[in-house]
């Protein structure tokens, strides 16, 4: 179970799972027998805070372990103590992971409320056209208005600032996020590879990007160029590749020895990404 509510930002709706642990706002209890039930008790403090915009979301997921892996049943209720007709808000935008060339990318635009207007996704203030490589879908009910755009293969052309816009006379605009194609650091793989090579001798750096992926590093203080001991390239798709380099540990001339601070820039045909590392 979860709630949708307007916390601080007016017209921005936040989603929060309801936990069983007690807190000053909500008390939740669950019973799982032949029928799963949940009881939610809101404090007066919570009802006062969210009195004009509070929605309860119930969902049940059944694992099928078949061609269809699971099915989710969902039911949303308007439980606001005070209701204003036609009031709605845009769902908070989730920080977007930078896509790589060729990846499938979907941008969601969601509005929740009482008879919310139609919405659509725009890029740089302009409508997006439905083509063979771009799929656009939308749906609308008395509580939800949803639209999303899926790019089957990310390319330089999808870069821009994305917004969620009401498709009516008011044309309310809600910012989502920006998309930019550039190399990305695989911090998860860095940590995984480093776990098996823990020493003061150096560290792995793993990057992914488009054709021509390369990286250069230098010490943060005196711009001494770092020379990599090992370099390995692996093709991931017809658009992307992975670059693994071994950064040797600092020699005695660098201080402090255990916290060598370096600045790196990864580049490919689409852009560049600058970041910092500590050895």
Tab-separated table of C-alpha atoms in Angstrom:
chain	number	residue	atom	x	y	z
A	1	UNK	CA	0.000	0.000	0.000
A	2	UNK	CA	1.096	3.555	-0.642
A	3	UNK	CA	-0.155	7.117	-0.655
A	4	UNK	CA	-0.013	9.931	-3.158
A	5	UNK	CA	0.008	13.372	-1.581
A	6	UNK	CA	1.139	16.932	-2.136
A	7	UNK	CA	3.833	17.464	0.492
A	8	UNK	CA	5.499	20.846	-0.014
A	9	UNK	CA	5.554	21.652	-3.705
A	10	UNK	CA	2.095	22.653	-4.844
A	11	UNK	CA	0.982	20.778	-7.958
A	12	UNK	CA	3.708	18.124	-7.469
A	13	UNK	CA	2.459	14.779	-6.194
A	14	UNK	CA	4.801	12.536	-4.202
A	15	UNK	CA	4.547	8.762	-3.866
A	16	UNK	CA	5.363	7.031	-0.579
A	17	UNK	CA	5.067	3.388	0.467
A	18	UNK	CA	3.318	2.802	3.782
A	19	UNK	CA	5.547	0.873	6.173
A	20	UNK	CA	4.375	-1.205	9.121
A	21	UNK	CA	6.688	0.590	11.542
A	22	UNK	CA	4.742	3.135	13.643
A	23	UNK	CA	5.259	6.830	12.996
A	24	UNK	CA	3.502	10.083	14.024
A	25	UNK	CA	1.431	10.243	10.825
A	26	UNK	CA	0.210	6.795	9.786
A	27	UNK	CA	-0.344	3.421	11.431
A	28	UNK	CA	-0.508	0.450	9.033
A	29	UNK	CA	-1.354	-3.185	9.787
A	30	UNK	CA	-1.436	-6.097	7.333
A	31	UNK	CA	-3.115	-9.504	7.482
A	32	UNK	CA	-2.217	-12.211	4.970
A	33	UNK	CA	-4.530	-15.226	5.038
A	34	UNK	CA	-6.713	-16.479	2.197
A	35	UNK	CA	-7.553	-12.803	1.739
A	36	UNK	CA	-4.894	-10.104	2.048
A	37	UNK	CA	-6.103	-7.049	3.939
A	38	UNK	CA	-4.520	-3.853	5.120
A	39	UNK	CA	-5.730	-1.255	7.601
A	40	UNK	CA	-4.498	2.328	7.525
A	41	UNK	CA	-5.135	4.806	10.335
A	42	UNK	CA	-4.152	8.430	9.726
A	43	UNK	CA	-3.446	10.781	12.611
A	44	UNK	CA	-5.204	14.151	12.813
A	45	UNK	CA	-1.810	15.700	12.110
A	46	UNK	CA	-1.545	13.810	8.812
A	47	UNK	CA	-5.123	14.563	7.777
A	48	UNK	CA	-4.586	18.255	8.424
A	49	UNK	CA	-1.375	18.240	6.391
A	50	UNK	CA	-2.867	16.419	3.403
A	51	UNK	CA	-6.548	17.234	3.828
A	52	UNK	CA	-7.205	18.502	0.289
A	53	UNK	CA	-5.067	16.010	-1.649
A	54	UNK	CA	-4.602	12.458	-0.362
A	55	UNK	CA	-4.954	9.272	-2.433
A	56	UNK	CA	-4.539	5.689	-1.224
A	57	UNK	CA	-2.973	3.187	-3.634
A	58	UNK	CA	-3.530	-0.566	-3.210
A	59	UNK	CA	-1.718	-3.047	-5.387
A	60	UNK	CA	-1.299	-6.815	-5.444
A	61	UNK	CA	1.311	-8.610	-7.561
A	62	UNK	CA	0.954	-12.281	-8.500
A	63	UNK	CA	4.041	-14.116	-9.773
A	64	UNK	CA	3.201	-16.429	-12.684
A	65	UNK	CA	6.672	-17.697	-13.699
A	66	UNK	CA	5.509	-18.129	-17.286
A	67	UNK	CA	5.716	-16.157	-20.514
A	68	UNK	CA	3.940	-13.477	-18.500
A	69	UNK	CA	6.117	-13.244	-15.402
A	70	UNK	CA	3.667	-11.432	-13.140
A	71	UNK	CA	0.347	-9.561	-13.038
A	72	UNK	CA	-0.297	-6.527	-10.853
A	73	UNK	CA	-3.784	-5.470	-9.769
A	74	UNK	CA	-4.059	-1.846	-8.712
A	75	UNK	CA	-6.789	0.257	-7.134
A	76	UNK	CA	-6.487	3.973	-6.277
A	77	UNK	CA	-8.928	5.824	-4.011
A	78	UNK	CA	-9.407	9.507	-3.306
A	79	UNK	CA	-9.507	9.657	0.518
A	80	UNK	CA	-9.001	13.416	0.890
A	81	UNK	CA	-11.105	14.818	3.774
A	82	UNK	CA	-11.803	17.916	1.675
A	83	UNK	CA	-12.250	17.592	-2.073
A	84	UNK	CA	-12.027	20.324	-4.694
A	85	UNK	CA	-13.443	19.521	-8.115
A	86	UNK	CA	-10.926	19.216	-10.966
A	87	UNK	CA	-7.912	19.558	-8.648
A	88	UNK	CA	-4.907	17.574	-9.869
A	89	UNK	CA	-1.125	17.397	-9.637
A	90	UNK	CA	1.781	16.046	-11.644
A	91	UNK	CA	3.682	13.071	-10.260
A	92	UNK	CA	7.217	13.895	-9.151
A	93	UNK	CA	9.791	13.128	-11.810
A	94	UNK	CA	12.316	10.394	-11.014
A	95	UNK	CA	15.954	11.306	-11.705
A	96	UNK	CA	16.773	9.829	-15.087
A	97	UNK	CA	19.737	7.561	-15.734
A	98	UNK	CA	21.727	8.770	-18.734
A	99	UNK	CA	20.990	6.446	-21.669
A	100	UNK	CA	23.557	5.079	-24.087
A	101	UNK	CA	23.145	5.127	-27.857
A	102	UNK	CA	20.818	2.381	-29.067
A	103	UNK	CA	19.104	1.786	-25.717
A	104	UNK	CA	15.318	1.897	-25.371
A	105	UNK	CA	14.200	5.007	-23.485
A	106	UNK	CA	10.732	5.740	-22.070
A	107	UNK	CA	9.647	9.118	-20.671
A	108	UNK	CA	6.537	9.100	-18.480
A	109	UNK	CA	4.084	11.924	-17.879
A	110	UNK	CA	1.523	11.277	-15.107
A	111	UNK	CA	-1.167	13.446	-13.531
A	112	UNK	CA	-3.358	12.391	-10.607
A	113	UNK	CA	-6.449	14.076	-9.236
A	114	UNK	CA	-10.128	14.617	-9.854
A	115	UNK	CA	-10.814	14.449	-13.580
A	116	UNK	CA	-7.275	15.505	-14.604
A	117	UNK	CA	-6.947	16.897	-18.148
A	118	UNK	CA	-5.179	15.053	-20.981
A	119	UNK	CA	-1.390	15.283	-20.760
A	120	UNK	CA	1.493	14.746	-23.152
A	121	UNK	CA	5.294	14.689	-23.187
A	122	UNK	CA	7.129	17.500	-24.979
A	123	UNK	CA	10.802	17.983	-25.811
A	124	UNK	CA	12.212	21.522	-25.723
A	125	UNK	CA	8.658	22.891	-25.676
A	126	UNK	CA	7.601	21.069	-28.858
A	127	UNK	CA	5.271	18.072	-29.411
A	128	UNK	CA	6.887	14.727	-30.259
A	129	UNK	CA	5.819	12.884	-33.403
A	130	UNK	CA	4.892	9.209	-33.493
A	131	UNK	CA	7.188	7.417	-36.004
A	132	UNK	CA	8.476	3.908	-36.678
A	133	UNK	CA	11.139	4.386	-33.984
A	134	UNK	CA	8.987	6.420	-31.570
A	135	UNK	CA	5.945	4.977	-29.800
A	136	UNK	CA	3.474	7.286	-28.039
A	137	UNK	CA	0.564	6.124	-25.872
A	138	UNK	CA	-1.864	7.730	-23.439
A	139	UNK	CA	-4.820	6.860	-21.229
A	140	UNK	CA	-7.205	8.747	-18.983
A	141	UNK	CA	-9.705	8.017	-16.209
A	142	UNK	CA	-11.515	9.984	-13.513
A	143	UNK	CA	-8.342	9.813	-11.352
A	144	UNK	CA	-5.412	9.343	-13.736
A	145	UNK	CA	-4.133	10.990	-16.887
A	146	UNK	CA	-1.068	9.242	-18.302
A	147	UNK	CA	1.066	9.642	-21.397
A	148	UNK	CA	4.452	8.238	-22.305
A	149	UNK	CA	6.929	8.312	-25.158
A	150	UNK	CA	9.217	5.380	-25.972
A	151	UNK	CA	12.259	5.756	-28.193
A	152	UNK	CA	13.175	2.304	-29.457
A	153	UNK	CA	16.782	3.334	-30.111
A	154	UNK	CA	18.319	6.319	-28.330
A	155	UNK	CA	20.299	8.671	-30.543
A	156	UNK	CA	21.633	12.207	-30.449
A	157	UNK	CA	18.259	13.440	-31.740
A	158	UNK	CA	16.427	12.609	-28.481
A	159	UNK	CA	18.559	14.983	-26.393
A	160	UNK	CA	16.724	17.896	-24.806
A	161	UNK	CA	14.620	19.139	-21.902
A	162	UNK	CA	11.449	17.101	-21.339
A	163	UNK	CA	8.246	18.409	-19.796
A	164	UNK	CA	4.788	17.102	-18.944
A	165	UNK	CA	2.137	19.402	-20.432
A	166	UNK	CA	-1.642	19.508	-20.058
A	167	UNK	CA	-3.297	19.247	-23.454
A	168	UNK	CA	-5.968	21.874	-22.815
A	169	UNK	CA	-6.415	25.658	-22.814
A	170	UNK	CA	-4.523	26.138	-19.533
A	171	UNK	CA	-1.402	24.363	-20.893
A	172	UNK	CA	0.212	23.800	-17.514
A	173	UNK	CA	3.856	22.771	-17.821
A	174	UNK	CA	5.696	20.498	-15.365
A	175	UNK	CA	9.459	19.914	-15.807
A	176	UNK	CA	10.598	16.288	-15.990
A	177	UNK	CA	14.318	16.026	-16.762
A	178	UNK	CA	16.971	16.522	-19.412
A	179	UNK	CA	18.390	13.748	-21.561
A	180	UNK	CA	21.954	13.888	-22.825
A	181	UNK	CA	23.877	11.096	-24.529
A	182	UNK	CA	27.398	10.810	-23.157
A	183	UNK	CA	29.747	8.159	-21.751
A	184	UNK	CA	28.868	6.842	-18.317
A	185	UNK	CA	30.957	5.470	-15.490
A	186	UNK	CA	29.897	2.014	-14.329
A	187	UNK	CA	30.417	2.634	-10.629
A	188	UNK	CA	28.798	-0.712	-9.823
A	189	UNK	CA	31.330	-2.597	-11.944
A	190	UNK	CA	34.180	-0.462	-10.625
A	191	UNK	CA	33.358	-1.573	-7.095
A	192	UNK	CA	32.818	-5.198	-8.122
A	193	UNK	CA	36.139	-5.450	-9.943
A	194	UNK	CA	37.945	-3.538	-7.222
A	195	UNK	CA	36.617	-5.894	-4.545
A	196	UNK	CA	38.760	-8.685	-5.923
A	197	UNK	CA	41.799	-6.467	-6.423
A	198	UNK	CA	42.067	-4.553	-3.172
A	199	UNK	CA	45.570	-3.118	-2.890
A	200	UNK	CA	47.460	0.122	-2.904
A	201	UNK	CA	48.710	-0.674	-6.402
A	202	UNK	CA	45.781	0.826	-8.296
A	203	UNK	CA	42.126	0.640	-9.252
A	204	UNK	CA	39.920	-0.427	-12.155
A	205	UNK	CA	37.850	2.150	-14.022
A	206	UNK	CA	34.975	0.854	-16.184
A	207	UNK	CA	33.192	3.057	-18.733
A	208	UNK	CA	30.534	2.510	-21.384
A	209	UNK	CA	29.781	4.684	-24.381
A	210	UNK	CA	29.505	4.978	-28.140
A	211	UNK	CA	32.037	4.597	-30.909
A	212	UNK	CA	35.391	6.214	-30.134
A	213	UNK	CA	35.051	5.875	-26.363
A	214	UNK	CA	38.197	7.103	-24.639
A	215	UNK	CA	39.247	8.485	-21.263
A	216	UNK	CA	42.042	10.692	-19.966
A	217	UNK	CA	42.942	11.436	-16.341
A	218	UNK	CA	45.276	13.790	-14.519
A	219	UNK	CA	46.090	14.590	-10.919
A	220	UNK	CA	43.725	17.163	-9.509
A	221	UNK	CA	46.355	19.489	-8.049
A	222	UNK	CA	49.233	19.585	-10.531
A	223	UNK	CA	47.717	18.235	-13.772
A	224	UNK	CA	50.170	15.344	-14.044
A	225	UNK	CA	48.832	13.008	-16.738
A	226	UNK	CA	47.951	9.514	-15.491
A	227	UNK	CA	49.285	6.672	-17.651
A	228	UNK	CA	47.078	3.569	-17.668
A	229	UNK	CA	48.771	0.193	-17.235
A	230	UNK	CA	46.043	-1.952	-18.821
A	231	UNK	CA	43.376	-1.110	-21.400
A	232	UNK	CA	40.661	-3.498	-22.608
A	233	UNK	CA	37.773	-2.851	-25.017
A	234	UNK	CA	34.624	-4.959	-25.388
A	235	UNK	CA	31.823	-4.475	-27.920
A	236	UNK	CA	28.439	-4.429	-26.168
A	237	UNK	CA	26.081	-3.702	-29.073
A	238	UNK	CA	26.488	-2.414	-32.603
A	239	UNK	CA	26.314	1.093	-31.083
A	240	UNK	CA	28.224	0.808	-27.812
A	241	UNK	CA	31.398	-0.532	-26.248
A	242	UNK	CA	32.929	-0.955	-22.795
A	243	UNK	CA	36.339	0.398	-21.840
A	244	UNK	CA	38.234	-0.983	-18.839
A	245	UNK	CA	41.439	0.667	-17.656
A	246	UNK	CA	43.744	-0.016	-14.744
A	247	UNK	CA	44.848	3.160	-12.996
A	248	UNK	CA	48.155	2.542	-11.225
A	249	UNK	CA	48.482	3.626	-7.626
A	250	UNK	CA	50.357	6.827	-6.788
A	251	UNK	CA	54.116	6.856	-6.487
A	252	UNK	CA	55.781	8.247	-3.402
A	253	UNK	CA	55.850	11.780	-4.836
A	254	UNK	CA	52.084	12.141	-4.399
A	255	UNK	CA	50.646	13.050	-1.000
A	256	UNK	CA	48.610	12.000	0.786
A	257	UNK	CA	49.468	8.533	-0.471
A	258	UNK	CA	46.116	6.862	0.320
A	259	UNK	CA	43.933	9.620	-1.121
A	260	UNK	CA	45.316	10.358	-4.584
A	261	UNK	CA	42.796	12.739	-6.148
A	262	UNK	CA	42.439	12.623	-9.947
A	263	UNK	CA	40.145	14.230	-12.512
A	264	UNK	CA	38.992	12.240	-15.563
A	265	UNK	CA	37.142	13.043	-18.773
A	266	UNK	CA	35.468	10.297	-20.834
A	267	UNK	CA	34.568	11.134	-24.448
A	268	UNK	CA	32.802	9.459	-27.346
A	269	UNK	CA	31.160	10.656	-30.557
A	270	UNK	CA	28.109	11.954	-28.648
A	271	UNK	CA	29.645	13.955	-25.812
A	272	UNK	CA	31.848	13.958	-22.742
A	273	UNK	CA	31.571	13.204	-19.035
A	274	UNK	CA	33.922	14.698	-16.447
A	275	UNK	CA	34.232	13.101	-13.006
A	276	UNK	CA	36.626	12.700	-10.082
A	277	UNK	CA	38.252	9.672	-8.483
A	278	UNK	CA	40.124	8.967	-5.273
A	279	UNK	CA	42.710	6.209	-5.043
